[in-house]
């Protein structure tokens, strides 16, 4: 019996939109630019199985994830040759799994390499693929000075049986900001890091979506690490425009119950909503356990191209909306996406929730089925 198909709540993924977004992102770069699809956190909640497949067909050269388990999942999904880079720090105790599966690990300091080296010193284990993280101003992980970077490179090149020095990269903190001073400081630090390494490794990369979209000519990079931009939501929220992106994800459901409530009745936990007249109220099979946040009360969805307010508290698995008029059970409801000539974006939803679209999508739970259009 197939599990996960018995509820109308679903995420629909638009293959053409994803292809479009990748093409738009790489247009300003050289033809041989590498694209690593960033598929951490279940492909930003979109569904790792579906997105890896769509991205591969769209021509991406590799994948990037946050943790080793996600990298192994990508291998298990059948991507055996593509580079898969773990962007976070991996504990030394797991490095043999990484090496055997050809996973590329991010390393941020020399002691890590020194501790890993004797473990990897074996004929049975292929050289561990390593990308050095360079902290040019993000302040999260990575080596801070060209001198320390050089020490790491030297150690890697002295231990080529244990390590394959495959890449170096940095990450921008403000590539999505309206002002560019801090970004330019990071670019200068990155240029200095590159100048300190000779020869350079195969992958030298600095571009997240924001840098790709808004600063393609300012950065030295031969890989684009595309997350938000590939999924088609604006990495800056509303700070900068990205009109060329097309959203890949829509979230829809259906009315499963509908009733008229008389004036003065209340709806949901805490009885916080009261009808001000006779109202048509529909119940939708989605709640905060699906990642649709409780604080979305008061926001709206689209029914037949018209807004319908979310009334009363969002519960774990269900929520109620006020319909503009009577609609039958089975009526389609759009939470993210297009309905008639109306559109609801992830950015709008996130703005209402006082957060960023990244946090909204990564909360969409695996209970929601995913379909590719
Ligand atoms: C998550 C992540 C990315 C992708 O960021 P987007 O803004 O979604 O493109 C790129 N690089 C690193 C190091 C990351 O952690």
Coordinates of C-alpha atoms and ligand atoms in Angstrom, one line a residue:
X1 CA 0.0 0.0 0.0
X2 CA 1.4 3.4 -1.0
X3 CA 1.6 5.7 2.0
X4 CA 1.6 9.5 1.7
X5 CA -1.0 9.9 -1.1
X6 CA -4.2 9.8 0.9
X7 CA -4.6 13.5 1.6
X8 CA -5.1 16.4 -0.9
X9 CA -2.5 18.6 0.7
X10 CA 0.5 18.6 -1.6
X11 CA 3.6 20.4 -2.9
X12 CA 3.8 20.6 -6.7
X13 CA 7.2 21.2 -8.2
X14 CA 7.6 23.0 -11.5
X15 CA 10.3 21.4 -13.5
X16 CA 10.3 24.2 -16.2
X17 CA 10.7 26.8 -13.5
X18 CA 13.8 25.0 -12.0
X19 CA 15.4 24.7 -15.5
X20 CA 14.7 28.4 -16.1
X21 CA 16.2 29.5 -12.8
X22 CA 19.4 27.5 -13.4
X23 CA 19.7 28.9 -16.9
X24 CA 19.2 32.5 -15.7
X25 CA 21.7 32.0 -12.9
X26 CA 24.5 30.8 -15.1
X27 CA 23.9 33.1 -18.0
X28 CA 26.5 35.7 -16.9
X29 CA 29.2 33.1 -16.3
X30 CA 31.6 31.1 -18.5
X31 CA 30.0 28.2 -20.4
X32 CA 31.9 25.6 -18.3
X33 CA 30.7 27.0 -14.9
X34 CA 29.9 24.2 -12.4
X35 CA 26.6 24.3 -10.7
X36 CA 26.2 22.5 -7.3
X37 CA 22.5 22.3 -6.5
X38 CA 22.2 23.0 -2.8
X39 CA 19.8 20.2 -1.5
X40 CA 20.4 20.4 2.2
X41 CA 17.4 20.1 4.5
X42 CA 15.3 17.9 2.2
X43 CA 16.1 20.3 -0.7
X44 CA 14.9 23.3 1.2
X45 CA 11.7 21.3 2.1
X46 CA 10.9 20.8 -1.6
X47 CA 11.8 17.1 -1.5
X48 CA 15.4 15.8 -2.1
X49 CA 14.4 12.9 -4.3
X50 CA 12.4 15.1 -6.7
X51 CA 14.8 18.0 -6.7
X52 CA 18.0 16.0 -7.2
X53 CA 16.4 14.4 -10.2
X54 CA 15.1 17.6 -11.7
X55 CA 18.4 19.4 -11.1
X56 CA 20.4 16.6 -12.6
X57 CA 18.3 16.7 -15.7
X58 CA 18.7 20.5 -15.8
X59 CA 22.5 19.9 -16.1
X60 CA 23.9 20.6 -12.6
X61 CA 27.3 19.2 -12.1
X62 CA 27.1 18.4 -8.4
X63 CA 25.3 18.7 -5.1
X64 CA 25.9 20.5 -1.9
X65 CA 24.4 19.5 1.5
X66 CA 24.8 20.5 5.1
X67 CA 25.7 17.2 6.8
X68 CA 27.2 13.8 5.8
X69 CA 23.9 12.0 6.2
X70 CA 22.4 14.1 3.5
X71 CA 25.4 13.5 1.3
X72 CA 25.0 9.7 1.7
X73 CA 21.3 10.1 0.9
X74 CA 22.2 11.7 -2.4
X75 CA 24.5 8.8 -3.2
X76 CA 21.8 6.4 -2.2
X77 CA 19.4 8.1 -4.6
X78 CA 21.7 6.9 -7.3
X79 CA 24.1 9.8 -7.9
X80 CA 27.3 7.9 -7.7
X81 CA 29.8 10.0 -9.7
X82 CA 28.7 13.6 -9.1
X83 CA 30.6 15.6 -6.5
X84 CA 28.6 15.9 -3.3
X85 CA 30.0 18.5 -0.9
X86 CA 29.2 18.7 2.8
X87 CA 29.1 22.4 3.6
X88 CA 29.3 22.0 7.4
X89 CA 32.0 20.5 9.6
X90 CA 32.1 16.7 9.9
X91 CA 33.4 15.0 13.0
X92 CA 36.6 13.1 12.4
X93 CA 34.9 9.9 13.5
X94 CA 32.8 9.7 10.3
X95 CA 35.5 10.5 7.8
X96 CA 36.0 6.9 6.6
X97 CA 32.4 6.8 5.5
X98 CA 32.9 10.0 3.6
X99 CA 36.1 8.8 1.9
X100 CA 34.7 5.5 0.9
X101 CA 31.6 7.1 -0.6
X102 CA 33.6 9.8 -2.4
X103 CA 32.0 12.6 -0.5
X104 CA 33.8 15.9 -0.4
X105 CA 34.1 17.4 3.1
X106 CA 34.6 21.0 4.2
X107 CA 37.6 21.5 6.5
X108 CA 38.1 24.7 8.4
X109 CA 41.4 24.2 10.4
X110 CA 44.7 22.4 10.2
X111 CA 44.3 20.4 13.4
X112 CA 41.3 18.6 11.8
X113 CA 43.5 17.5 8.9
X114 CA 46.3 16.4 11.3
X115 CA 43.8 14.3 13.3
X116 CA 42.3 12.8 10.2
X117 CA 45.5 12.0 8.4
X118 CA 46.5 8.8 10.4
X119 CA 43.0 7.5 10.2
X120 CA 43.0 7.8 6.4
X121 CA 46.5 6.4 6.0
X122 CA 45.4 3.0 4.6
X123 CA 45.5 1.3 1.3
X124 CA 41.8 0.4 1.7
X125 CA 40.6 4.0 1.9
X126 CA 40.5 6.3 -1.1
X127 CA 41.9 9.8 -0.5
X128 CA 39.3 12.0 1.2
X129 CA 38.1 14.8 -1.0
X130 CA 38.6 18.1 0.9
X131 CA 37.3 21.7 0.3
X132 CA 39.0 24.3 2.6
X133 CA 36.5 26.8 4.0
X134 CA 37.9 30.3 4.0
X135 CA 36.3 32.7 6.4
X136 CA 36.4 36.0 4.6
X137 CA 33.9 37.7 6.9
X138 CA 30.9 35.3 7.4
X139 CA 32.3 34.4 10.8
X140 CA 30.9 30.9 10.8
X141 CA 33.5 28.4 9.8
X142 CA 36.8 28.5 8.0
X143 CA 40.4 29.6 8.0
X144 CA 40.9 33.3 8.5
X145 CA 44.3 34.3 7.2
X146 CA 46.2 33.5 4.0
X147 CA 49.1 32.2 6.1
X148 CA 46.9 29.6 7.9
X149 CA 45.3 28.7 4.5
X150 CA 48.8 28.1 3.1
X151 CA 49.7 25.8 6.0
X152 CA 46.6 23.8 5.3
X153 CA 47.3 23.6 1.6
X154 CA 50.9 22.5 2.3
X155 CA 49.7 19.8 4.7
X156 CA 47.2 18.5 2.1
X157 CA 49.8 18.5 -0.6
X158 CA 52.2 16.6 1.6
X159 CA 49.6 13.9 2.2
X160 CA 48.1 13.1 -1.2
X161 CA 47.4 9.5 -0.3
X162 CA 45.1 10.5 2.5
X163 CA 43.7 13.7 0.9
X164 CA 42.5 14.9 -2.4
X165 CA 42.6 18.7 -2.2
X166 CA 39.7 19.3 -4.4
X167 CA 38.4 22.7 -3.6
X168 CA 38.4 25.9 -1.5
X169 CA 35.5 28.2 -1.0
X170 CA 34.1 31.1 1.0
X171 CA 30.6 32.3 1.9
X172 CA 29.2 35.8 1.8
X173 CA 27.2 37.3 4.7
X174 CA 25.7 40.3 2.8
X175 CA 25.5 39.4 -0.9
X176 CA 21.7 40.1 -0.6
X177 CA 22.1 43.5 1.0
X178 CA 21.3 46.9 -0.6
X179 CA 24.7 48.3 0.5
X180 CA 27.9 46.6 -0.8
X181 CA 30.7 47.8 1.5
X182 CA 30.9 44.6 3.6
X183 CA 30.5 42.5 0.5
X184 CA 33.4 44.2 -1.1
X185 CA 35.6 43.6 2.0
X186 CA 34.8 39.9 1.7
X187 CA 35.6 39.9 -2.0
X188 CA 39.0 41.5 -1.3
X189 CA 39.7 38.9 1.4
X190 CA 38.7 36.1 -1.1
X191 CA 40.9 37.5 -3.8
X192 CA 43.8 37.5 -1.3
X193 CA 43.1 33.9 -0.3
X194 CA 43.1 32.8 -4.0
X195 CA 46.4 34.6 -4.5
X196 CA 47.9 32.6 -1.6
X197 CA 47.3 29.2 -3.3
X198 CA 49.3 28.0 -6.2
X199 CA 48.3 25.9 -8.1
X200 CA 44.6 26.3 -7.3
X201 CA 42.4 23.2 -6.7
X202 CA 39.8 22.1 -9.2
X203 CA 36.9 23.9 -7.5
X204 CA 37.3 27.5 -6.3
X205 CA 34.0 28.9 -5.3
X206 CA 32.3 31.8 -3.6
X207 CA 28.8 32.1 -5.1
X208 CA 25.6 31.5 -3.2
X209 CA 22.4 32.5 -4.9
X210 CA 22.6 36.2 -3.8
X211 CA 26.2 36.6 -5.1
X212 CA 25.2 34.8 -8.3
X213 CA 22.2 37.0 -9.0
X214 CA 23.4 40.4 -7.8
X215 CA 27.2 40.3 -8.1
X216 CA 28.1 37.9 -11.0
X217 CA 31.0 40.0 -12.2
X218 CA 32.5 40.8 -8.8
X219 CA 33.5 37.3 -7.7
X220 CA 36.1 34.7 -8.6
X221 CA 34.2 31.4 -8.7
X222 CA 34.0 28.4 -10.9
X223 CA 31.1 26.9 -9.0
X224 CA 27.7 28.3 -8.3
X225 CA 26.2 26.9 -5.1
X226 CA 22.6 27.5 -5.9
X227 CA 19.9 27.2 -3.3
X228 CA 17.2 29.8 -3.1
X229 CA 17.8 31.0 -6.6
X230 CA 17.3 27.5 -8.0
X231 CA 14.1 27.1 -6.1
X232 CA 13.0 30.4 -7.4
X233 CA 12.5 32.5 -4.3
X234 CA 14.2 35.8 -3.7
X235 CA 17.2 35.2 -1.3
X236 CA 16.9 38.8 0.0
X237 CA 13.3 38.5 0.9
X238 CA 12.1 42.0 -0.2
X239 CA 15.4 43.9 0.0
X240 CA 16.4 43.5 -3.6
X241 CA 14.5 42.6 -6.7
X242 CA 14.8 39.3 -8.5
X243 CA 12.0 39.4 -11.0
X244 CA 13.7 36.8 -13.3
X245 CA 13.2 33.9 -10.8
X246 CA 10.2 31.6 -11.2
X247 CA 8.9 29.8 -8.1
X248 CA 9.4 26.0 -8.3
X249 CA 7.1 25.2 -5.3
X250 CA 3.4 25.5 -5.0
X251 CA 1.5 24.4 -1.9
X252 CA -2.2 23.5 -2.3
X253 CA -4.9 21.6 -0.6
X254 CA -8.6 21.1 -0.8
X255 CA -11.7 22.0 1.3
X256 CA -12.5 18.8 3.3
X257 CA -15.4 20.2 5.3
X258 CA -17.6 23.2 4.9
X259 CA -20.4 24.7 7.0
X260 CA -22.2 27.9 7.7
X261 CA -21.7 29.4 11.1
X262 CA -24.3 31.8 12.5
X263 CA -23.2 35.3 13.7
X264 CA -21.4 35.2 17.1
X265 CA -20.1 31.7 16.9
X266 CA -16.4 31.0 17.5
X267 CA -13.8 29.0 15.7
X268 CA -10.8 26.8 16.9
X269 CA -8.8 26.6 20.1
X270 CA -9.0 29.5 22.5
X271 CA -12.2 30.6 20.7
X272 CA -10.2 33.6 19.4
X273 CA -12.3 34.2 16.3
X274 CA -16.0 35.1 16.3
X275 CA -18.2 35.3 13.3
X276 CA -19.5 38.8 12.7
X277 CA -22.4 37.6 10.5
X278 CA -23.5 34.3 9.0
X279 CA -20.2 33.0 7.5
X280 CA -19.2 30.1 5.3
X281 CA -16.3 28.4 7.0
X282 CA -14.1 25.7 5.3
X283 CA -11.7 23.3 7.0
X284 CA -8.4 22.5 5.4
X285 CA -6.3 19.4 6.1
X286 CA -3.0 21.2 6.9
X287 CA -1.6 22.5 10.1
X288 CA 1.5 23.4 12.0
X289 CA 2.7 19.7 12.0
X290 CA 3.0 20.2 8.2
X291 CA 5.2 23.3 8.8
X292 CA 2.4 25.7 8.3
X293 CA 3.1 27.9 11.3
X294 CA 0.6 28.6 14.0
X295 CA 1.3 32.3 13.7
X296 CA -0.2 32.3 10.2
X297 CA -3.6 33.0 11.8
X298 CA -5.0 36.1 10.0
X299 CA -3.1 35.5 6.8
X300 CA -5.0 34.3 3.7
X301 CA -5.0 31.6 1.1
X302 CA -6.6 31.7 -2.4
X303 CA -9.9 30.0 -3.3
X304 CA -11.0 30.3 -6.8
X305 CA -8.7 33.3 -7.3
X306 CA -10.0 35.2 -4.3
X307 CA -8.4 35.7 -0.8
X308 CA -9.8 33.7 2.1
X309 CA -8.7 34.6 5.6
X310 CA -7.2 32.0 7.9
X311 CA -9.5 32.3 11.0
X312 CA -9.0 31.0 14.5
X313 CA -5.9 29.2 15.6
X314 CA -4.0 27.0 13.2
X315 CA -4.1 23.5 14.8
X316 CA -1.7 20.7 14.4
X317 CA -3.3 19.1 11.4
X318 CA -6.2 21.4 10.3
X319 CA -7.1 25.0 9.9
X320 CA -10.2 27.0 9.1
X321 CA -10.7 29.7 6.5
X322 CA -13.6 32.1 5.8
X323 CA -15.0 31.6 2.3
X324 CA -16.2 34.6 0.3
X325 CA -19.3 32.4 -0.5
X326 CA -20.3 28.8 -0.3
X327 CA -17.9 26.4 -2.0
X328 CA -18.2 22.6 -2.0
X329 CA -16.0 20.0 -0.4
X330 CA -13.2 19.3 -2.8
X331 CA -12.6 22.9 -3.9
X332 CA -8.9 23.6 -4.5
X333 CA -7.1 26.0 -2.1
X334 CA -3.8 27.6 -2.9
X335 CA -1.5 28.4 -0.1
X336 CA 1.6 29.2 -2.2
X337 CA 1.2 29.6 -5.9
X338 CA -1.2 30.8 -8.6
X339 CA -5.0 30.8 -8.4
X340 CA -6.8 32.6 -11.1
X341 CA -4.9 35.8 -11.7
X342 CA -3.8 35.9 -8.1
X343 CA -0.4 34.8 -6.8
X344 CA 0.8 34.1 -3.3
X345 CA 4.6 33.9 -2.9
X346 CA 6.8 32.3 -0.3
X347 CA 8.2 35.8 0.4
X348 CA 4.7 37.1 1.3
X349 CA 4.0 34.2 3.6
X350 CA 7.4 34.6 5.2
X351 CA 6.9 38.3 5.6
X352 CA 3.6 37.8 7.4
X353 CA 5.3 35.2 9.7
X354 CA 8.1 37.7 10.4
X355 CA 10.7 35.4 9.0
X356 CA 12.5 34.6 5.8
X357 CA 11.4 32.2 3.0
X358 CA 14.2 29.8 3.9
X359 CA 12.7 29.2 7.3
X360 CA 9.3 28.6 5.8
X361 CA 10.3 26.1 3.2
X362 CA 12.6 24.1 5.4
X363 CA 9.8 23.6 7.9
X364 CA 7.5 22.0 5.3
X365 CA 7.3 18.5 6.7
X366 CA 7.7 15.1 4.9
X367 CA 4.1 14.4 5.7
X368 CA 3.2 16.6 2.7
X369 CA 3.3 14.7 -0.6
X370 CA 5.5 16.0 -3.4
X371 CA 4.5 15.9 -7.1
X372 CA 6.5 17.0 -10.1
X373 CA 4.7 18.9 -12.8
Ligands
LIG1 C1 23.1 27.1 2.2 C2 24.3 27.5 1.6 C3 24.3 27.9 0.3 C4 23.1 28.2 -0.5 O1 22.6 29.4 -0.2 P1 21.4 30.1 -1.1 O2 21.3 31.5 -0.5 O3 20.2 29.3 -0.8 O4 21.8 30.0 -2.5 C5 25.6 28.2 -0.3 N1 26.7 28.1 0.4 C6 26.7 27.7 1.6 C7 28.1 27.6 2.3 C8 25.6 27.4 2.3 O5 25.6 27.1 3.6

